[in-house]
GROMACS .gro file of C-alpha atoms in nm:
model
  292
    1MET     CA    1  -0.016   0.047   0.011
    2SER     CA    2   0.124   0.309  -0.106
    3PRO     CA    3   0.157   0.626   0.171
    4SER     CA    4  -0.083   0.858  -0.027
    5SER     CA    5  -0.339   0.532  -0.029
    6ARG     CA    6  -0.287   0.493   0.426
    7PRO     CA    7  -0.566   0.584   0.608
    8GLN     CA    8  -0.466   0.926   0.752
    9PRO     CA    9  -0.589   0.903   1.101
   10LEU     CA   10  -0.495   1.279   1.187
   11SER     CA   11  -0.628   1.469   0.939
   12LEU     CA   12  -0.984   1.322   1.006
   13VAL     CA   13  -0.927   1.395   1.348
   14PHE     CA   14  -0.865   1.745   1.326
   15LEU     CA   15  -1.118   1.798   1.003
   16LEU     CA   16  -1.413   1.679   1.253
   17GLY     CA   17  -1.219   1.838   1.531
   18MET     CA   18  -1.251   2.182   1.268
   19GLY     CA   19  -1.639   2.080   1.224
   20MET     CA   20  -1.732   2.034   1.603
   21ALA     CA   21  -1.617   2.379   1.638
   22SER     CA   22  -1.730   2.566   1.371
   23GLU     CA   23  -2.091   2.415   1.492
   24ARG     CA   24  -1.964   2.588   1.855
   25ILE     CA   25  -1.897   2.938   1.745
   26ASN     CA   26  -2.203   2.945   1.513
   27CYS     CA   27  -2.411   2.878   1.825
   28PRO     CA   28  -2.505   3.156   2.018
   29SER     CA   29  -2.392   3.170   2.421
   30ARG     CA   30  -2.523   3.000   2.686
   31CYS     CA   31  -2.747   2.789   2.393
   32THR     CA   32  -2.761   2.439   2.215
   33CYS     CA   33  -2.726   2.383   1.862
   34GLN     CA   34  -2.829   2.076   1.673
   35TYR     CA   35  -2.914   1.995   1.309
   36LEU     CA   36  -3.110   2.303   1.217
   37GLU     CA   37  -3.217   2.351   1.569
   38VAL     CA   38  -3.132   2.612   1.884
   39ASN     CA   39  -3.200   2.530   2.218
   40CYS     CA   40  -3.190   2.839   2.454
   41THR     CA   41  -3.465   2.706   2.706
   42GLY     CA   42  -3.451   2.850   3.053
   43GLN     CA   43  -3.058   3.049   3.031
   44GLN     CA   44  -3.215   3.392   3.201
   45LEU     CA   45  -3.161   3.537   2.882
   46GLN     CA   46  -3.279   3.916   2.909
   47GLN     CA   47  -3.211   3.984   2.512
   48PHE     CA   48  -3.299   3.771   2.193
   49PRO     CA   49  -2.987   3.581   2.149
   50VAL     CA   50  -2.771   3.666   1.825
   51ALA     CA   51  -2.474   3.450   1.620
   52ILE     CA   52  -2.802   3.199   1.537
   53PRO     CA   53  -2.758   3.056   1.259
   54LEU     CA   54  -2.932   3.179   0.943
   55ASP     CA   55  -3.064   2.770   0.849
   56THR     CA   56  -3.244   2.751   1.171
   57ARG     CA   57  -3.563   2.546   1.105
   58GLN     CA   58  -3.631   2.528   1.544
   59LEU     CA   59  -3.585   2.810   1.795
   60ILE     CA   60  -3.685   2.738   2.135
   61LEU     CA   61  -3.648   3.026   2.392
   62ALA     CA   62  -3.877   2.962   2.654
   63ALA     CA   63  -3.865   3.030   3.017
   64ASN     CA   64  -3.650   3.363   3.002
   65ASN     CA   65  -3.714   3.721   3.054
   66ILE     CA   66  -3.722   3.847   2.706
   67LEU     CA   67  -3.910   4.143   2.649
   68PHE     CA   68  -3.910   4.177   2.305
   69LEU     CA   69  -3.844   3.986   1.963
   70PRO     CA   70  -3.615   4.263   1.737
   71ALA     CA   71  -3.826   4.243   1.338
   72VAL     CA   72  -3.461   4.253   1.175
   73GLU     CA   73  -3.230   4.017   1.371
   74LEU     CA   74  -3.570   3.730   1.345
   75SER     CA   75  -3.580   3.833   0.962
   76PHE     CA   76  -3.267   3.691   0.891
   77LEU     CA   77  -3.466   3.361   1.047
   78ALA     CA   78  -3.634   3.291   0.725
   79ASP     CA   79  -3.647   2.939   0.674
   80LEU     CA   80  -3.799   2.954   1.057
   81VAL     CA   81  -4.087   2.723   1.049
   82TYR     CA   82  -4.089   2.649   1.473
   83LEU     CA   83  -4.056   2.910   1.748
   84ASP     CA   84  -4.158   2.831   2.151
   85CYS     CA   85  -4.120   3.195   2.249
   86ARG     CA   86  -4.338   3.088   2.610
   87ARG     CA   87  -4.288   3.200   2.970
   88ASN     CA   88  -4.090   3.521   2.883
   89LEU     CA   89  -4.219   3.863   2.920
   90LEU     CA   90  -4.311   3.939   2.570
   91GLY     CA   91  -4.527   4.212   2.560
   92ASP     CA   92  -4.699   4.531   2.431
   93ASP     CA   93  -4.684   4.548   2.101
   94LEU     CA   94  -4.553   4.236   1.860
   95ASP     CA   95  -4.697   4.427   1.541
   96PHE     CA   96  -4.509   4.343   1.232
   97THR     CA   97  -4.254   4.172   1.425
   98PHE     CA   98  -4.322   3.824   1.234
   99ILE     CA   99  -4.275   4.050   0.919
  100GLY     CA  100  -3.942   3.809   0.772
  101VAL     CA  101  -4.087   3.482   0.904
  102ALA     CA  102  -4.364   3.400   0.673
  103LYS     CA  103  -4.311   2.991   0.699
  104LEU     CA  104  -4.388   2.978   1.051
  105VAL     CA  105  -4.611   2.727   1.098
  106TYR     CA  106  -4.599   2.685   1.489
  107LEU     CA  107  -4.576   2.974   1.752
  108ASP     CA  108  -4.597   2.941   2.111
  109LEU     CA  109  -4.663   3.334   2.285
  110SER     CA  110  -4.802   3.127   2.634
  111PHE     CA  111  -4.705   3.293   2.958
  112ASN     CA  112  -4.631   3.626   2.825
  113ASN     CA  113  -4.755   4.002   2.894
  114LEU     CA  114  -4.944   4.018   2.567
  115THR     CA  115  -5.180   4.267   2.573
  116GLN     CA  116  -5.395   4.282   2.273
  117VAL     CA  117  -5.308   4.098   1.899
  118THR     CA  118  -5.468   4.335   1.519
  119PHE     CA  119  -5.407   4.214   1.265
  120SER     CA  120  -5.075   4.380   1.161
  121THR     CA  121  -4.953   4.061   1.436
  122PHE     CA  122  -4.975   3.769   1.298
  123SER     CA  123  -5.117   3.855   0.890
  124ASN     CA  124  -4.767   3.802   0.752
  125LEU     CA  125  -4.771   3.432   0.900
  126LEU     CA  126  -4.977   3.237   0.564
  127SER     CA  127  -4.837   2.958   0.665
  128LEU     CA  128  -4.893   2.938   1.110
  129VAL     CA  129  -5.072   2.638   1.148
  130VAL     CA  130  -5.058   2.588   1.562
  131LEU     CA  131  -5.080   2.968   1.777
  132LYS     CA  132  -5.085   2.903   2.157
  133ILE     CA  133  -5.115   3.283   2.293
  134SER     CA  134  -5.251   3.175   2.643
  135ASP     CA  135  -5.198   3.238   2.982
  136ASN     CA  136  -5.182   3.601   2.896
  137PRO     CA  137  -5.377   3.787   3.172
  138ASN     CA  138  -5.329   4.135   3.019
  139LEU     CA  139  -5.497   4.034   2.663
  140VAL     CA  140  -5.794   4.198   2.702
  141ALA     CA  141  -5.884   4.249   2.312
  142ILE     CA  142  -5.818   4.100   1.941
  143GLU     CA  143  -5.935   4.175   1.648
  144LYS     CA  144  -6.205   4.121   1.406
  145ALA     CA  145  -5.973   4.071   1.125
  146ALA     CA  146  -5.684   3.956   1.321
  147PHE     CA  147  -5.688   3.654   1.190
  148THR     CA  148  -5.786   3.695   0.833
  149ASN     CA  149  -5.473   3.600   0.655
  150ASN     CA  150  -5.413   3.212   0.952
  151THR     CA  151  -5.666   3.088   0.683
  152TRP     CA  152  -5.428   2.776   0.776
  153LEU     CA  153  -5.435   2.775   1.102
  154ARG     CA  154  -5.573   2.479   1.274
  155HIS     CA  155  -5.490   2.511   1.666
  156LEU     CA  156  -5.578   2.828   1.830
  157ASP     CA  157  -5.559   2.828   2.238
  158VAL     CA  158  -5.640   3.198   2.436
  159SER     CA  159  -5.766   3.009   2.758
  160ARG     CA  160  -5.729   3.171   3.075
  161THR     CA  161  -5.640   3.557   2.960
  162GLY     CA  162  -5.828   3.861   2.996
  163LEU     CA  163  -6.074   3.819   2.703
  164THR     CA  164  -6.451   3.915   2.782
  165PHE     CA  165  -6.576   3.932   2.429
  166LEU     CA  166  -6.443   3.759   2.085
  167ASP     CA  167  -6.622   3.820   1.739
  168THR     CA  168  -6.753   3.508   1.612
  169SER     CA  169  -6.628   3.619   1.279
  170THR     CA  170  -6.262   3.635   1.457
  171VAL     CA  171  -6.305   3.235   1.418
  172ARG     CA  172  -6.580   3.121   1.185
  173ASP     CA  173  -6.419   3.264   0.902
  174LEU     CA  174  -6.068   3.030   0.950
  175PRO     CA  175  -6.159   2.695   0.749
  176ASN     CA  176  -5.950   2.450   0.916
  177LEU     CA  177  -5.981   2.509   1.278
  178ARG     CA  178  -6.024   2.200   1.458
  179PHE     CA  179  -5.910   2.296   1.812
  180LEU     CA  180  -5.982   2.607   1.969
  181GLY     CA  181  -5.899   2.672   2.375
  182LEU     CA  182  -6.162   2.905   2.594
  183SER     CA  183  -6.140   2.813   2.907
  184ASP     CA  184  -6.074   3.002   3.251
  185ASN     CA  185  -6.163   3.348   3.049
  186LEU     CA  186  -6.329   3.697   3.149
  187TRP     CA  187  -6.647   3.619   2.926
  188HIS     CA  188  -6.897   3.816   2.879
  189CYS     CA  189  -7.222   3.620   2.849
  190ASN     CA  190  -7.477   3.934   2.709
  191CYS     CA  191  -7.654   3.905   2.369
  192SER     CA  192  -7.378   4.058   2.174
  193PHE     CA  193  -7.183   3.713   2.264
  194LEU     CA  194  -7.533   3.523   2.177
  195ASP     CA  195  -7.370   3.451   1.827
  196PHE     CA  196  -7.067   3.312   1.952
  197ILE     CA  197  -7.194   3.147   2.192
  198THR     CA  198  -7.444   3.027   1.944
  199TRP     CA  199  -7.144   2.978   1.675
  200MET     CA  200  -6.992   2.691   1.974
  201THR     CA  201  -7.252   2.505   1.961
  202GLU     CA  202  -7.324   2.410   1.604
  203SER     CA  203  -6.956   2.425   1.462
  204ASN     CA  204  -6.722   2.097   1.463
  205VAL     CA  205  -6.464   2.275   1.652
  206HIS     CA  206  -6.318   2.061   1.912
  207PHE     CA  207  -6.326   2.304   2.285
  208PRO     CA  208  -6.070   2.115   2.501
  209ASP     CA  209  -6.145   2.170   2.914
  210ALA     CA  210  -6.531   2.285   2.836
  211ASP     CA  211  -6.638   2.232   3.181
  212ASN     CA  212  -6.439   2.537   3.231
  213ILE     CA  213  -6.570   2.716   2.936
  214THR     CA  214  -6.810   2.964   3.167
  215CYS     CA  215  -6.925   3.303   3.215
  216TYR     CA  216  -6.747   3.559   3.441
  217THR     CA  217  -7.057   3.847   3.354
  218PRO     CA  218  -7.343   3.927   3.423
  219GLU     CA  219  -7.350   3.780   3.795
  220SER     CA  220  -7.698   3.621   3.713
  221LEU     CA  221  -7.467   3.412   3.502
  222HIS     CA  222  -7.119   3.395   3.669
  223GLY     CA  223  -6.996   3.027   3.631
  224GLN     CA  224  -7.277   2.880   3.458
  225LYS     CA  225  -7.147   2.715   3.084
  226MET     CA  226  -7.097   2.875   2.770
  227PRO     CA  227  -7.337   2.640   2.649
  228VAL     CA  228  -7.595   2.548   2.871
  229VAL     CA  229  -7.646   2.985   2.879
  230GLU     CA  230  -7.719   2.973   2.509
  231VAL     CA  231  -8.100   2.954   2.578
  232GLN     CA  232  -8.143   3.146   2.860
  233LEU     CA  233  -7.945   3.485   2.594
  234HIS     CA  234  -8.216   3.379   2.373
  235PHE     CA  235  -8.501   3.404   2.573
  236SER     CA  236  -8.367   3.788   2.806
  237CYS     CA  237  -8.204   3.875   2.467
  238LEU     CA  238  -8.537   3.809   2.183
  239THR     CA  239  -8.804   3.881   2.469
  240GLN     CA  240  -8.737   4.110   2.743
  241LEU     CA  241  -8.731   4.444   2.704
  242TYR     CA  242  -8.411   4.669   2.865
  243LYS     CA  243  -8.419   5.052   2.985
  244GLN     CA  244  -8.319   5.182   2.653
  245ASP     CA  245  -8.535   4.978   2.445
  246TYR     CA  246  -8.891   5.073   2.657
  247ILE     CA  247  -8.689   5.458   2.599
  248PHE     CA  248  -8.700   5.447   2.239
  249LEU     CA  249  -9.054   5.275   2.214
  250CYS     CA  250  -9.126   5.561   2.440
  251LEU     CA  251  -8.971   5.816   2.188
  252VAL     CA  252  -9.136   5.629   1.884
  253GLY     CA  253  -9.464   5.636   1.993
  254PHE     CA  254  -9.471   6.017   2.138
  255CYS     CA  255  -9.346   6.150   1.792
  256MET     CA  256  -9.646   5.839   1.612
  257PHE     CA  257  -9.925   6.081   1.878
  258PHE     CA  258  -9.801   6.384   1.697
  259ALA     CA  259  -9.721   6.298   1.393
  260GLY     CA  260 -10.050   6.189   1.436
  261THR     CA  261 -10.215   6.491   1.577
  262MET     CA  262 -10.048   6.700   1.330
  263ALA     CA  263 -10.215   6.521   1.051
  264ALA     CA  264 -10.561   6.569   1.173
  265TRP     CA  265 -10.491   6.909   1.223
  266LEU     CA  266 -10.385   7.010   0.885
  267ALA     CA  267 -10.677   6.786   0.788
  268GLY     CA  268 -10.941   6.942   0.962
  269ILE     CA  269 -10.798   7.312   0.822
  270CYS     CA  270 -10.803   7.216   0.463
  271VAL     CA  271 -11.148   7.076   0.551
  272VAL     CA  272 -11.224   7.404   0.692
  273ILE     CA  273 -11.046   7.599   0.444
  274TYR     CA  274 -11.219   7.369   0.097
  275GLU     CA  275 -11.576   7.471   0.295
  276PHE     CA  276 -11.475   7.807   0.361
  277HIS     CA  277 -11.434   7.881  -0.060
  278THR     CA  278 -11.761   7.617  -0.174
  279SER     CA  279 -11.994   7.838   0.061
  280LYS     CA  280 -11.848   8.176  -0.085
  281GLY     CA  281 -11.898   8.058  -0.395
  282GLU     CA  282 -12.207   7.948  -0.368
  283GLU     CA  283 -12.351   8.242  -0.216
  284GLU     CA  284 -12.159   8.460  -0.532
  285GLU     CA  285 -12.367   8.262  -0.757
  286GLU     CA  286 -12.714   8.313  -0.560
  287GLU     CA  287 -12.585   8.696  -0.544
  288GLU     CA  288 -12.550   8.677  -0.918
  289ASP     CA  289 -12.874   8.534  -0.992
  290THR     CA  290 -13.050   8.779  -0.768
  291VAL     CA  291 -12.924   9.033  -0.885
  292THR     CA  292 -13.011   8.914  -1.325
   0.00000   0.00000   0.00000
């Protein structure tokens, strides 16, 4: 065997070592990296990690103290499909944060400080299938058109938030929705919410922890399950009148009475004028006949 054909164990070890060193160099500090995955779970990170490999498909930032997700840095991860940011301090405005990660399929923002979800929050995530925004106690508003572009959304969890209302069209118009978490929210079961409750009973969507999907207000319905209160709301909303309804009916009645009175008065005047002119004409004709 010639020297050139003999194995070179030292060279192979050197090359492997260089490859591993290169992989370690490309991995963010205090994180662990493997093929297409970066895991920074529980590292008490205050900021979004730097030097994340650009080919990363799965990024796990769970259980840290991150306050902000930089849209520019995220946009470098164009192939990202899985992002886990649960148990951080993310809050306030996330609009346009995910503008550069259009391939994202899985997004977990649970256990944070989100306050609202607008159309601009997730509108660029056209491939999103799973979205978890549960356990955000300060989340009080989800815009009606918040998920208009997320037509592939299959799993949505908004449990244990500060929501009191959710427009029916927000979820009804998601053609692939199969799982919707709604438990332990502060739902206000009034007539405006009746349409949503009716949709719940008629849809094919699965509602986990259904026993805890209950009304928080009004006091008369506190703690009652959503489907149960549908009949009560139908009765109260469709047969009973509220104070403003009585006021409206009184105003309508007064206007009708006033309009009828005015119409009768005007008709009476017209009759009187007509009779006056008629009788006057007859008198003039009689006088003319007398003269002739």
